[in-house]
Amino acid sequence: MLDLTPKEQSERSALRINPIKTCQPVGAMYAALGVHACMPHSHGSQGCCSFHRMFLSRHFKDPAIASSSSFTEGASVFGGGANLKTAIKNIFDIYNPDIIAVHTTCLSETIGDDLVGYINDAKIPEGKIVVHTNTPSYVGSHITGYYNMITGFIKYLAEATGEKNNKLALLPGFVNPGDMREMKRLMTIMGVEYIMLPDTSGVMDAPMTGSYNMYPKGGTTISDIKDLGNCELTLALGELTSEFPADFLEKKCKVPYQTLPLPIGVENTDAFIMALNHFSKNEVPYEIDEERGQLMDILLDSHQYTYNKSVAIYGDPDTVLGLAQITMEMGMIPKYLVTGTPGKIFEEKAKMLFDKFGLEGCVAKAAADLFELHQWIKNDSVDLLIGGTHGKYVARAEDIPLVRVGFPIIDRYVHSYMPIVGYKGAIRLAELILNALMDRQDRDCEDEDMEMVM
Amino acid sequence: MDSKEKVLDKYSSKVYKNRKEHVITIEEGEPNVIQADTRAIPGIMTNRGCCYAGCKGVVLSPLKDVAIITHGPIGCGFYTWGTRRHKAKGDENTQSFGEYCFSTDMQETDIVFGGEKKLKKAIKEVFEIFKPNCIMICSTCPVGLIGDDIHAVAAEAEELYGIKILAFSCEGYKGVSQSGGHHIANNGLMRSVIGTGDAEPMKYSVNLLGEYNIGGDGWETERILKRIGYNVVSVMTGDGSYAELKNAHTADLNLVQCHRSINYIAEMMKTKYGIDWIKVNFIGLDGIKKSLRDMALFFNDPDLIARTEAVIADEEEEIAEGMAHYKTRLEGKTAAIYVGGSRTHHYINLLKTLGVEVVLAGYEFGHRDDYEGRDVLPSIKRDADSKNVESITVEKDPENFKSILTPERLEELKNAGVHLEEYNGLWSDINDNTVVTDDYNHFETEEFLKLLKPDIFFSGIKDKFLIQKSGVPSRQLHSYDYAGPYAGFRGALNFAKDITMAVYTPAWNLVEAPWKNTPTLEGSLGGTE
């Protein structure tokens, strides 16, 4: 497995090997799927659209709809205006969404297609909407595409009518439907009225009923997106993912915002609950105390299996930072934190976490890849890996247990239904981590050391 | 109105005009003509991919000892990393790059100032870290637009490092589908790899063309061929290698499994080296037996013919009981089958053997010859959208050209039903009244599901869950739902077992909640009892 990866590291400045990121449009597609009755549209050649739908279906084990402008070489040279206009007509005729959310690819970005002009010229049926965002694949990663699309919705739709709605605008970060459900549950328990954008719960985890519905019940409604402009406050979860659209909403509609890490782990969830508490001014209900107390009980009960265990975490920046937090709360040492998404701020935030827990010798790197992480591990190994599917090759090559968390997970089921955020999510993460480490102890110990009770 | 008209009728006149040529009902006795290999309609939710996917993802990626660098932003490389199940195995002499994804990960500055410098550096870094025998470069959409000359970079690097370095201009916008990419890959392999080796010719030697070893299909096919006594010189390209491919010209016969993706090489090898090709099908019992018998007749060796029959008898015996069992469970079911450019045809016979009738079929990117047979080739006009995909011509190789068959022998083979350099297409095996959909899309998939109500639907990952959510069992015939092999005798049994599982899985009977069909209030308040 990965036999060609040498232990000796060499400087690489041009070659990316085994990336921990993918390109912008798939993030935009995912964000658009979190809007009710929305058709994501990829303005480029159709290969991108197929690849992106394919990956979302593989991760969620659910349909991921999207259409494409299907550029040919002619359009690539002379512009894709006619393609987009034809597409818009056909999409409304055949698939009848309420809204089309257009994103771009490296093709239409390189040729400089003027989307605003095209959309203005397009025939859009009465009561229907077309929005767009620019998602050049050669900038950032899928995370960038995700927040660009959210910003696109805000840009086209959010309005400050002058009448406040007393709601909290929640930007959930790049997380699974299971996480979005958990965030909504916590806000409901806390008595917070909210608008969440996007909301893929009910879309990418839609139930099996025996009849397929192209636009399932879930998704943020268009009227709610409009109403974002009347919110009291935006809570932007996942600072590296959600701050950009929150800032845009503030500039456009004067909705102030607060950024917080993804609520992964004890302190990050505490911060989320405190922010909700501050917003609602309601007392925190016992239900939340109980969940938090259960989590603390579990962390203390099980600490002997996690204390000082080293872990390498890879994935999307905010997810990795959140996972680093909870592993440190479990007494583990997050020796390597890597993301493929560029941005030095990831490294700075990681450093602050290491300092907070008094850890030395841990490394964080943005714009890194799995090949590099593997080489670090070959030189100085870890007890556990946490990340998406692509790390399973490293896990096997180096015989390290892997806990699958993040995006994409294309080789396991159920994960996208279950939260990693909130105290409930932390309890689940604790179980996953403990099971991985304890299964390994059971597998590796001598027969005479096998424990019945652990 | 038949079901085809019912579906087409829902389109606007402009879309109707286009799609009616691509959606037909097979009629008895008619020359059934279909429109294919034309541009997809924007916004229609085609299932197609792009030229890069056809070149890099399909034809080149399975070559295990080649380090393929995707020159472009990260997506294209990422999505083709480990997702198509072309199995390969390296050994002490053969590097295997299947677990790796190499990309130049182009950034904004590369788009603005050009990416050649970065590409050169990336080649250097691949060379220094891995020391491969061959590097291939595949371009993506922006590369053609910004004018990076990847061929010049490849030529310069080849000189510099003394290894084979090939470039493929397979930008995603070229052609109208994956198909253009197959052609581009074929051209490159023919021009720069095939025929450059100096291996000694072997007896009973064949190449297996258009077999990508999905889920181990190629290995299962090779196992049977080796049992009979054939020497497989190269496989294009499942578990194939640059090293093997160089000697492909030494074989005596080319076996074409996937006609769409590799017929260009088959044709060019016939012209250049005189090597005949036959269309084979190692999917389904009838296909396998016919293919093996055709091969035996081609070589015309009594021992080989006897061994062929012995192996067929033995292999059939091994699976007979299992096949009979699954047939009892599947007999009378109907199926829909939408795949890329060849499997739709290949699986029809296997389904027939199991008593399953195909009522709906289609290709993403087949050409008219894949539907109607190669006889229509002279009447196919290339339209403007595909003219940017280069067609190359080759000359007879004076040194390596061989004529294996005498004209008399050729005539004998023809009379025996062995058709060299021929393919009759999907039509030859499809039932009357079957609906055939070219470049199938989401809308038509949904509509035909409702109208034709097949018992099982074979297609790909993008459709799978919509079909399943509609209440119809769905099996992927690209990835085999992570199972396989499906080729060969044992593969047929695997397939039968897997589709029986898909149809009979207990959860199907539990989909409806009990409170949906039983009254929750039991009659006291003056109901209609």
mmCIF file of C-alpha atoms in Angstrom, chain B residues 98-392:
data_model
loop_
_atom_site.group_PDB
_atom_site.id
_atom_site.type_symbol
_atom_site.label_atom_id
_atom_site.label_comp_id
_atom_site.label_asym_id
_atom_site.label_seq_id
_atom_site.Cartn_x
_atom_site.Cartn_y
_atom_site.Cartn_z
ATOM 1 C CA GLY B 98 -3.040 3.453 -8.773
ATOM 2 C CA GLU B 99 -3.095 4.802 -5.236
ATOM 3 C CA TYR B 100 -1.712 8.171 -6.246
ATOM 4 C CA CYS B 101 -3.156 11.366 -7.670
ATOM 5 C CA PHE B 102 -0.711 13.772 -9.295
ATOM 6 C CA SER B 103 -1.768 17.279 -10.204
ATOM 7 C CA THR B 104 -0.191 20.621 -10.958
ATOM 8 C CA ASP B 105 -2.975 22.115 -8.812
ATOM 9 C CA MET B 106 -3.057 25.264 -10.946
ATOM 10 C CA GLN B 107 -3.583 28.542 -9.133
ATOM 11 C CA GLU B 108 -4.708 31.932 -10.351
ATOM 12 C CA THR B 109 -1.162 32.986 -11.214
ATOM 13 C CA ASP B 110 -0.793 29.932 -13.451
ATOM 14 C CA ILE B 111 -3.919 30.926 -15.333
ATOM 15 C CA VAL B 112 -2.658 34.483 -15.723
ATOM 16 C CA PHE B 113 0.991 33.817 -16.553
ATOM 17 C CA GLY B 114 0.683 30.335 -18.000
ATOM 18 C CA GLY B 115 1.238 26.974 -16.375
ATOM 19 C CA GLU B 116 4.136 25.582 -18.402
ATOM 20 C CA LYS B 117 6.755 26.473 -15.807
ATOM 21 C CA LYS B 118 4.816 24.731 -13.089
ATOM 22 C CA LEU B 119 4.220 21.699 -15.302
ATOM 23 C CA LYS B 120 7.943 21.379 -16.038
ATOM 24 C CA LYS B 121 8.685 21.582 -12.338
ATOM 25 C CA ALA B 122 5.989 19.015 -11.554
ATOM 26 C CA ILE B 123 7.498 16.583 -14.085
ATOM 27 C CA LYS B 124 10.897 17.083 -12.482
ATOM 28 C CA GLU B 125 9.463 16.412 -9.041
ATOM 29 C CA VAL B 126 7.637 13.256 -10.172
ATOM 30 C CA PHE B 127 10.797 12.049 -11.859
ATOM 31 C CA GLU B 128 12.983 12.693 -8.847
ATOM 32 C CA ILE B 129 10.654 11.160 -6.271
ATOM 33 C CA PHE B 130 9.376 8.130 -8.219
ATOM 34 C CA LYS B 131 11.742 7.450 -11.128
ATOM 35 C CA PRO B 132 8.918 6.126 -13.327
ATOM 36 C CA ASN B 133 9.498 4.628 -16.773
ATOM 37 C CA CYS B 134 6.751 6.689 -18.265
ATOM 38 C CA ILE B 135 4.959 9.925 -17.438
ATOM 39 C CA MET B 136 1.763 11.079 -19.092
ATOM 40 C CA ILE B 137 0.305 14.565 -18.916
ATOM 41 C CA CYS B 138 -3.408 15.174 -19.296
ATOM 42 C CA SER B 139 -4.751 18.635 -19.815
ATOM 43 C CA THR B 140 -7.979 20.073 -18.443
ATOM 44 C CA CYS B 141 -10.307 22.865 -19.588
ATOM 45 C CA PRO B 142 -8.232 25.975 -18.866
ATOM 46 C CA VAL B 143 -4.997 24.571 -20.342
ATOM 47 C CA GLY B 144 -6.177 24.826 -23.928
ATOM 48 C CA LEU B 145 -7.595 28.285 -23.344
ATOM 49 C CA ILE B 146 -4.465 29.835 -21.874
ATOM 50 C CA GLY B 147 -2.332 28.195 -24.557
ATOM 51 C CA ASP B 148 0.051 26.038 -22.518
ATOM 52 C CA ASP B 149 2.008 23.887 -24.983
ATOM 53 C CA ILE B 150 2.058 20.625 -23.066
ATOM 54 C CA HIS B 151 3.441 18.688 -26.039
ATOM 55 C CA ALA B 152 6.528 20.871 -26.190
ATOM 56 C CA VAL B 153 6.991 20.549 -22.440
ATOM 57 C CA ALA B 154 6.681 16.756 -22.721
ATOM 58 C CA ALA B 155 9.183 16.552 -25.583
ATOM 59 C CA GLU B 156 11.695 18.674 -23.725
ATOM 60 C CA ALA B 157 11.281 16.654 -20.515
ATOM 61 C CA GLU B 158 11.617 13.359 -22.401
ATOM 62 C CA GLU B 159 14.955 14.542 -23.694
ATOM 63 C CA LEU B 160 16.007 15.768 -20.276
ATOM 64 C CA TYR B 161 15.136 12.690 -18.200
ATOM 65 C CA GLY B 162 15.501 9.935 -20.783
ATOM 66 C CA ILE B 163 12.119 8.369 -20.072
ATOM 67 C CA LYS B 164 8.937 8.272 -22.126
ATOM 68 C CA ILE B 165 6.824 11.374 -21.585
ATOM 69 C CA LEU B 166 3.549 11.788 -23.438
ATOM 70 C CA ALA B 167 1.089 14.643 -23.491
ATOM 71 C CA PHE B 168 -2.645 14.390 -24.158
ATOM 72 C CA SER B 169 -4.702 17.450 -25.056
ATOM 73 C CA CYS B 170 -7.947 16.172 -23.592
ATOM 74 C CA GLU B 171 -9.523 19.422 -22.426
ATOM 75 C CA GLY B 172 -13.003 18.796 -21.063
ATOM 76 C CA TYR B 173 -14.767 20.905 -23.665
ATOM 77 C CA LYS B 174 -13.463 18.854 -26.607
ATOM 78 C CA GLY B 175 -15.969 16.718 -28.467
ATOM 79 C CA VAL B 176 -19.319 16.207 -26.795
ATOM 80 C CA SER B 177 -18.679 13.506 -24.192
ATOM 81 C CA GLN B 178 -16.133 11.063 -22.810
ATOM 82 C CA SER B 179 -15.895 9.627 -26.305
ATOM 83 C CA GLY B 180 -13.560 12.287 -27.699
ATOM 84 C CA GLY B 181 -11.183 11.460 -24.871
ATOM 85 C CA HIS B 182 -11.036 7.792 -25.838
ATOM 86 C CA HIS B 183 -10.037 8.782 -29.331
ATOM 87 C CA ILE B 184 -7.345 11.189 -28.126
ATOM 88 C CA ALA B 185 -5.909 8.536 -25.793
ATOM 89 C CA ASN B 186 -5.958 5.940 -28.600
ATOM 90 C CA ASN B 187 -4.060 8.283 -30.892
ATOM 91 C CA GLY B 188 -1.355 8.950 -28.322
ATOM 92 C CA LEU B 189 -0.843 5.286 -27.427
ATOM 93 C CA MET B 190 -0.758 4.260 -31.078
ATOM 94 C CA ARG B 191 1.618 7.019 -32.073
ATOM 95 C CA SER B 192 4.108 6.768 -29.230
ATOM 96 C CA VAL B 193 3.817 3.483 -27.346
ATOM 97 C CA ILE B 194 2.480 0.508 -29.314
ATOM 98 C CA GLY B 195 5.193 -1.051 -31.471
ATOM 99 C CA THR B 196 8.143 0.472 -29.627
ATOM 100 C CA GLY B 197 9.013 -2.754 -27.801
ATOM 101 C CA ASP B 198 11.231 -5.558 -29.039
ATOM 102 C CA ALA B 199 9.770 -8.666 -27.435
ATOM 103 C CA GLU B 200 9.819 -11.984 -29.307
ATOM 104 C CA PRO B 201 6.434 -12.985 -30.740
ATOM 105 C CA MET B 202 4.652 -15.782 -28.914
ATOM 106 C CA LYS B 203 2.369 -18.560 -30.114
ATOM 107 C CA TYR B 204 -1.413 -18.124 -29.727
ATOM 108 C CA SER B 205 -0.852 -14.554 -28.689
ATOM 109 C CA VAL B 206 -3.620 -12.049 -28.275
ATOM 110 C CA ASN B 207 -4.179 -8.537 -26.978
ATOM 111 C CA LEU B 208 -7.267 -7.828 -24.937
ATOM 112 C CA LEU B 209 -8.514 -4.426 -26.051
ATOM 113 C CA GLY B 210 -11.010 -2.225 -24.260
ATOM 114 C CA GLU B 211 -10.970 -4.243 -21.034
ATOM 115 C CA TYR B 212 -10.365 -2.072 -17.976
ATOM 116 C CA ASN B 213 -10.396 -4.751 -15.284
ATOM 117 C CA ILE B 214 -13.253 -3.215 -13.335
ATOM 118 C CA GLY B 215 -13.669 -5.304 -10.205
ATOM 119 C CA GLY B 216 -11.219 -7.834 -11.660
ATOM 120 C CA ASP B 217 -13.060 -8.513 -14.958
ATOM 121 C CA GLY B 218 -9.834 -8.578 -16.958
ATOM 122 C CA TRP B 219 -8.176 -10.994 -14.565
ATOM 123 C CA GLU B 220 -11.131 -13.357 -14.777
ATOM 124 C CA THR B 221 -11.028 -13.177 -18.579
ATOM 125 C CA GLU B 222 -7.285 -13.770 -18.637
ATOM 126 C CA ARG B 223 -7.658 -16.732 -16.300
ATOM 127 C CA ILE B 224 -9.910 -18.446 -18.836
ATOM 128 C CA LEU B 225 -7.715 -17.529 -21.798
ATOM 129 C CA LYS B 226 -4.623 -18.856 -20.069
ATOM 130 C CA ARG B 227 -6.391 -22.083 -19.148
ATOM 131 C CA ILE B 228 -7.038 -22.693 -22.823
ATOM 132 C CA GLY B 229 -3.464 -21.882 -23.732
ATOM 133 C CA TYR B 230 -3.423 -18.332 -25.036
ATOM 134 C CA ASN B 231 -0.661 -15.870 -24.375
ATOM 135 C CA VAL B 232 -1.992 -12.427 -23.482
ATOM 136 C CA VAL B 233 0.600 -9.951 -24.723
ATOM 137 C CA SER B 234 -1.108 -6.835 -23.426
ATOM 138 C CA VAL B 235 -4.371 -5.633 -21.990
ATOM 139 C CA MET B 236 -5.652 -2.239 -22.981
ATOM 140 C CA THR B 237 -5.630 -1.097 -20.366
ATOM 141 C CA GLY B 238 -6.936 -2.834 -17.214
ATOM 142 C CA ASP B 239 -3.958 -3.876 -15.073
ATOM 143 C CA GLY B 240 -2.061 -2.998 -18.230
ATOM 144 C CA SER B 241 1.284 -1.315 -18.368
ATOM 145 C CA TYR B 242 3.422 0.863 -20.545
ATOM 146 C CA ALA B 243 5.934 -2.004 -20.590
ATOM 147 C CA GLU B 244 3.428 -4.492 -22.043
ATOM 148 C CA LEU B 245 1.769 -2.066 -24.371
ATOM 149 C CA LYS B 246 5.030 -1.444 -26.222
ATOM 150 C CA ASN B 247 4.948 -5.055 -27.459
ATOM 151 C CA ALA B 248 1.281 -5.187 -28.399
ATOM 152 C CA HIS B 249 2.234 -5.332 -32.077
ATOM 153 C CA THR B 250 3.695 -8.820 -31.617
ATOM 154 C CA ALA B 251 0.302 -10.442 -30.998
ATOM 155 C CA ASP B 252 -1.588 -12.397 -33.683
ATOM 156 C CA LEU B 253 -5.112 -11.346 -32.817
ATOM 157 C CA ASN B 254 -6.791 -8.415 -31.106
ATOM 158 C CA LEU B 255 -9.861 -9.082 -28.993
ATOM 159 C CA VAL B 256 -12.114 -6.061 -28.711
ATOM 160 C CA GLN B 257 -14.319 -6.044 -25.628
ATOM 161 C CA CYS B 258 -15.307 -2.356 -25.483
ATOM 162 C CA HIS B 259 -15.750 -1.338 -29.078
ATOM 163 C CA ARG B 260 -16.429 2.326 -28.359
ATOM 164 C CA SER B 261 -13.271 3.170 -26.470
ATOM 165 C CA ILE B 262 -10.669 1.166 -28.365
ATOM 166 C CA ASN B 263 -11.870 0.502 -31.921
ATOM 167 C CA TYR B 264 -9.490 3.211 -33.146
ATOM 168 C CA ILE B 265 -6.448 1.260 -31.972
ATOM 169 C CA ALA B 266 -7.909 -2.001 -33.292
ATOM 170 C CA GLU B 267 -8.336 -0.437 -36.713
ATOM 171 C CA MET B 268 -4.946 1.227 -36.735
ATOM 172 C CA MET B 269 -3.173 -1.955 -35.656
ATOM 173 C CA LYS B 270 -4.875 -3.779 -38.507
ATOM 174 C CA THR B 271 -3.639 -1.198 -40.983
ATOM 175 C CA LYS B 272 -0.175 -0.841 -39.547
ATOM 176 C CA TYR B 273 0.652 -4.375 -38.426
ATOM 177 C CA GLY B 274 -1.966 -6.493 -40.210
ATOM 178 C CA ILE B 275 -3.328 -7.781 -36.910
ATOM 179 C CA ASP B 276 -6.949 -8.863 -37.214
ATOM 180 C CA TRP B 277 -9.483 -8.055 -34.567
ATOM 181 C CA ILE B 278 -12.683 -9.692 -33.511
ATOM 182 C CA LYS B 279 -15.400 -8.276 -31.350
ATOM 183 C CA VAL B 280 -15.601 -10.453 -28.269
ATOM 184 C CA ASN B 281 -17.883 -10.354 -25.285
ATOM 185 C CA PHE B 282 -16.775 -11.996 -22.073
ATOM 186 C CA ILE B 283 -19.966 -10.973 -20.281
ATOM 187 C CA GLY B 284 -22.638 -13.695 -20.198
ATOM 188 C CA LEU B 285 -22.408 -17.339 -21.135
ATOM 189 C CA ASP B 286 -23.429 -17.087 -24.795
ATOM 190 C CA GLY B 287 -21.024 -14.216 -25.367
ATOM 191 C CA ILE B 288 -18.099 -15.967 -23.740
ATOM 192 C CA LYS B 289 -18.656 -19.246 -25.590
ATOM 193 C CA LYS B 290 -19.006 -17.542 -28.950
ATOM 194 C CA SER B 291 -15.897 -15.449 -28.298
ATOM 195 C CA LEU B 292 -13.786 -18.428 -27.261
ATOM 196 C CA ARG B 293 -14.966 -20.514 -30.225
ATOM 197 C CA ASP B 294 -14.294 -17.665 -32.653
ATOM 198 C CA MET B 295 -10.801 -17.363 -31.289
ATOM 199 C CA ALA B 296 -10.189 -21.096 -31.615
ATOM 200 C CA LEU B 297 -11.381 -21.034 -35.219
ATOM 201 C CA PHE B 298 -9.135 -18.081 -35.948
ATOM 202 C CA PHE B 299 -6.057 -19.977 -34.774
ATOM 203 C CA ASN B 300 -7.426 -23.175 -36.294
ATOM 204 C CA ASP B 301 -5.437 -25.546 -34.143
ATOM 205 C CA PRO B 302 -7.198 -28.834 -33.262
ATOM 206 C CA ASP B 303 -5.606 -28.934 -29.802
ATOM 207 C CA LEU B 304 -6.687 -25.399 -29.080
ATOM 208 C CA ILE B 305 -10.196 -26.153 -30.285
ATOM 209 C CA ALA B 306 -10.377 -29.238 -28.091
ATOM 210 C CA ARG B 307 -9.059 -27.371 -25.057
ATOM 211 C CA THR B 308 -11.559 -24.587 -25.710
ATOM 212 C CA GLU B 309 -14.440 -27.028 -25.551
ATOM 213 C CA ALA B 310 -13.014 -28.752 -22.481
ATOM 214 C CA VAL B 311 -12.595 -25.486 -20.618
ATOM 215 C CA ILE B 312 -16.059 -24.283 -21.615
ATOM 216 C CA ALA B 313 -17.599 -27.529 -20.391
ATOM 217 C CA ASP B 314 -15.688 -27.424 -17.146
ATOM 218 C CA GLU B 315 -16.394 -23.772 -16.395
ATOM 219 C CA GLU B 316 -20.066 -24.131 -17.268
ATOM 220 C CA GLU B 317 -20.350 -27.142 -15.039
ATOM 221 C CA GLU B 318 -18.894 -25.165 -12.139
ATOM 222 C CA ILE B 319 -21.616 -22.527 -12.237
ATOM 223 C CA ALA B 320 -24.544 -24.492 -13.665
ATOM 224 C CA GLU B 321 -26.334 -25.196 -10.414
ATOM 225 C CA GLY B 322 -25.977 -21.633 -9.174
ATOM 226 C CA MET B 323 -27.163 -20.122 -12.428
ATOM 227 C CA ALA B 324 -30.185 -22.413 -12.511
ATOM 228 C CA HIS B 325 -31.062 -21.426 -8.966
ATOM 229 C CA TYR B 326 -30.872 -17.692 -9.613
ATOM 230 C CA LYS B 327 -32.827 -18.073 -12.821
ATOM 231 C CA THR B 328 -35.753 -19.454 -10.851
ATOM 232 C CA ARG B 329 -35.714 -16.281 -8.779
ATOM 233 C CA LEU B 330 -35.339 -13.852 -11.690
ATOM 234 C CA GLU B 331 -37.321 -15.395 -14.543
ATOM 235 C CA GLY B 332 -39.917 -13.050 -15.979
ATOM 236 C CA LYS B 333 -38.460 -9.849 -14.502
ATOM 237 C CA THR B 334 -37.870 -6.798 -16.666
ATOM 238 C CA ALA B 335 -34.846 -4.558 -16.678
ATOM 239 C CA ALA B 336 -33.697 -1.135 -17.806
ATOM 240 C CA ILE B 337 -30.067 -0.652 -18.682
ATOM 241 C CA TYR B 338 -28.311 2.670 -19.204
ATOM 242 C CA VAL B 339 -24.543 2.582 -19.270
ATOM 243 C CA GLY B 340 -21.709 4.413 -21.020
ATOM 244 C CA GLY B 341 -20.715 3.114 -24.420
ATOM 245 C CA SER B 342 -20.637 -0.689 -24.387
ATOM 246 C CA ARG B 343 -21.979 -2.483 -21.320
ATOM 247 C CA THR B 344 -25.594 -1.904 -22.309
ATOM 248 C CA HIS B 345 -25.082 -4.343 -25.147
ATOM 249 C CA HIS B 346 -22.795 -6.719 -23.277
ATOM 250 C CA TYR B 347 -25.209 -7.400 -20.447
ATOM 251 C CA ILE B 348 -28.311 -8.007 -22.526
ATOM 252 C CA ASN B 349 -27.412 -11.634 -23.216
ATOM 253 C CA LEU B 350 -26.485 -12.350 -19.644
ATOM 254 C CA LEU B 351 -29.843 -10.974 -18.535
ATOM 255 C CA LYS B 352 -31.605 -13.105 -21.142
ATOM 256 C CA THR B 353 -29.858 -16.205 -19.824
ATOM 257 C CA LEU B 354 -31.314 -15.369 -16.420
ATOM 258 C CA GLY B 355 -34.798 -14.938 -17.861
ATOM 259 C CA VAL B 356 -34.753 -11.149 -17.513
ATOM 260 C CA GLU B 357 -36.083 -9.080 -20.386
ATOM 261 C CA VAL B 358 -34.650 -5.657 -21.207
ATOM 262 C CA VAL B 359 -37.379 -3.084 -21.880
ATOM 263 C CA LEU B 360 -35.329 0.110 -21.827
ATOM 264 C CA ALA B 361 -31.746 0.616 -22.944
ATOM 265 C CA GLY B 362 -29.348 3.385 -23.777
ATOM 266 C CA TYR B 363 -25.836 4.713 -23.955
ATOM 267 C CA GLU B 364 -24.368 7.947 -22.657
ATOM 268 C CA PHE B 365 -21.960 8.407 -25.498
ATOM 269 C CA GLY B 366 -22.194 5.500 -27.941
ATOM 270 C CA HIS B 367 -21.900 6.403 -31.609
ATOM 271 C CA ARG B 368 -24.308 5.175 -34.244
ATOM 272 C CA ASP B 369 -22.051 2.201 -35.021
ATOM 273 C CA ASP B 370 -22.368 1.036 -31.405
ATOM 274 C CA TYR B 371 -26.120 0.985 -31.842
ATOM 275 C CA GLU B 372 -26.548 0.060 -35.471
ATOM 276 C CA GLY B 373 -23.345 -1.789 -36.318
ATOM 277 C CA ARG B 374 -20.200 -0.777 -38.161
ATOM 278 C CA ASP B 375 -21.912 -1.011 -41.520
ATOM 279 C CA VAL B 376 -23.290 2.483 -40.968
ATOM 280 C CA LEU B 377 -19.818 3.981 -40.508
ATOM 281 C CA PRO B 378 -19.534 5.391 -44.035
ATOM 282 C CA SER B 379 -22.801 7.279 -43.589
ATOM 283 C CA ILE B 380 -21.847 8.953 -40.294
ATOM 284 C CA LYS B 381 -20.878 12.585 -40.693
ATOM 285 C CA ARG B 382 -18.694 14.146 -38.011
ATOM 286 C CA ASP B 383 -20.349 17.329 -36.898
ATOM 287 C CA ALA B 384 -18.657 20.611 -35.988
ATOM 288 C CA ASP B 385 -18.533 19.782 -32.276
ATOM 289 C CA SER B 386 -16.245 16.797 -32.736
ATOM 290 C CA LYS B 387 -13.947 18.100 -35.441
ATOM 291 C CA ASN B 388 -11.472 19.243 -32.791
ATOM 292 C CA VAL B 389 -10.830 15.620 -31.885
ATOM 293 C CA GLU B 390 -7.987 14.573 -34.098
ATOM 294 C CA SER B 391 -8.232 11.534 -36.370
ATOM 295 C CA ILE B 392 -4.849 10.131 -37.272
#
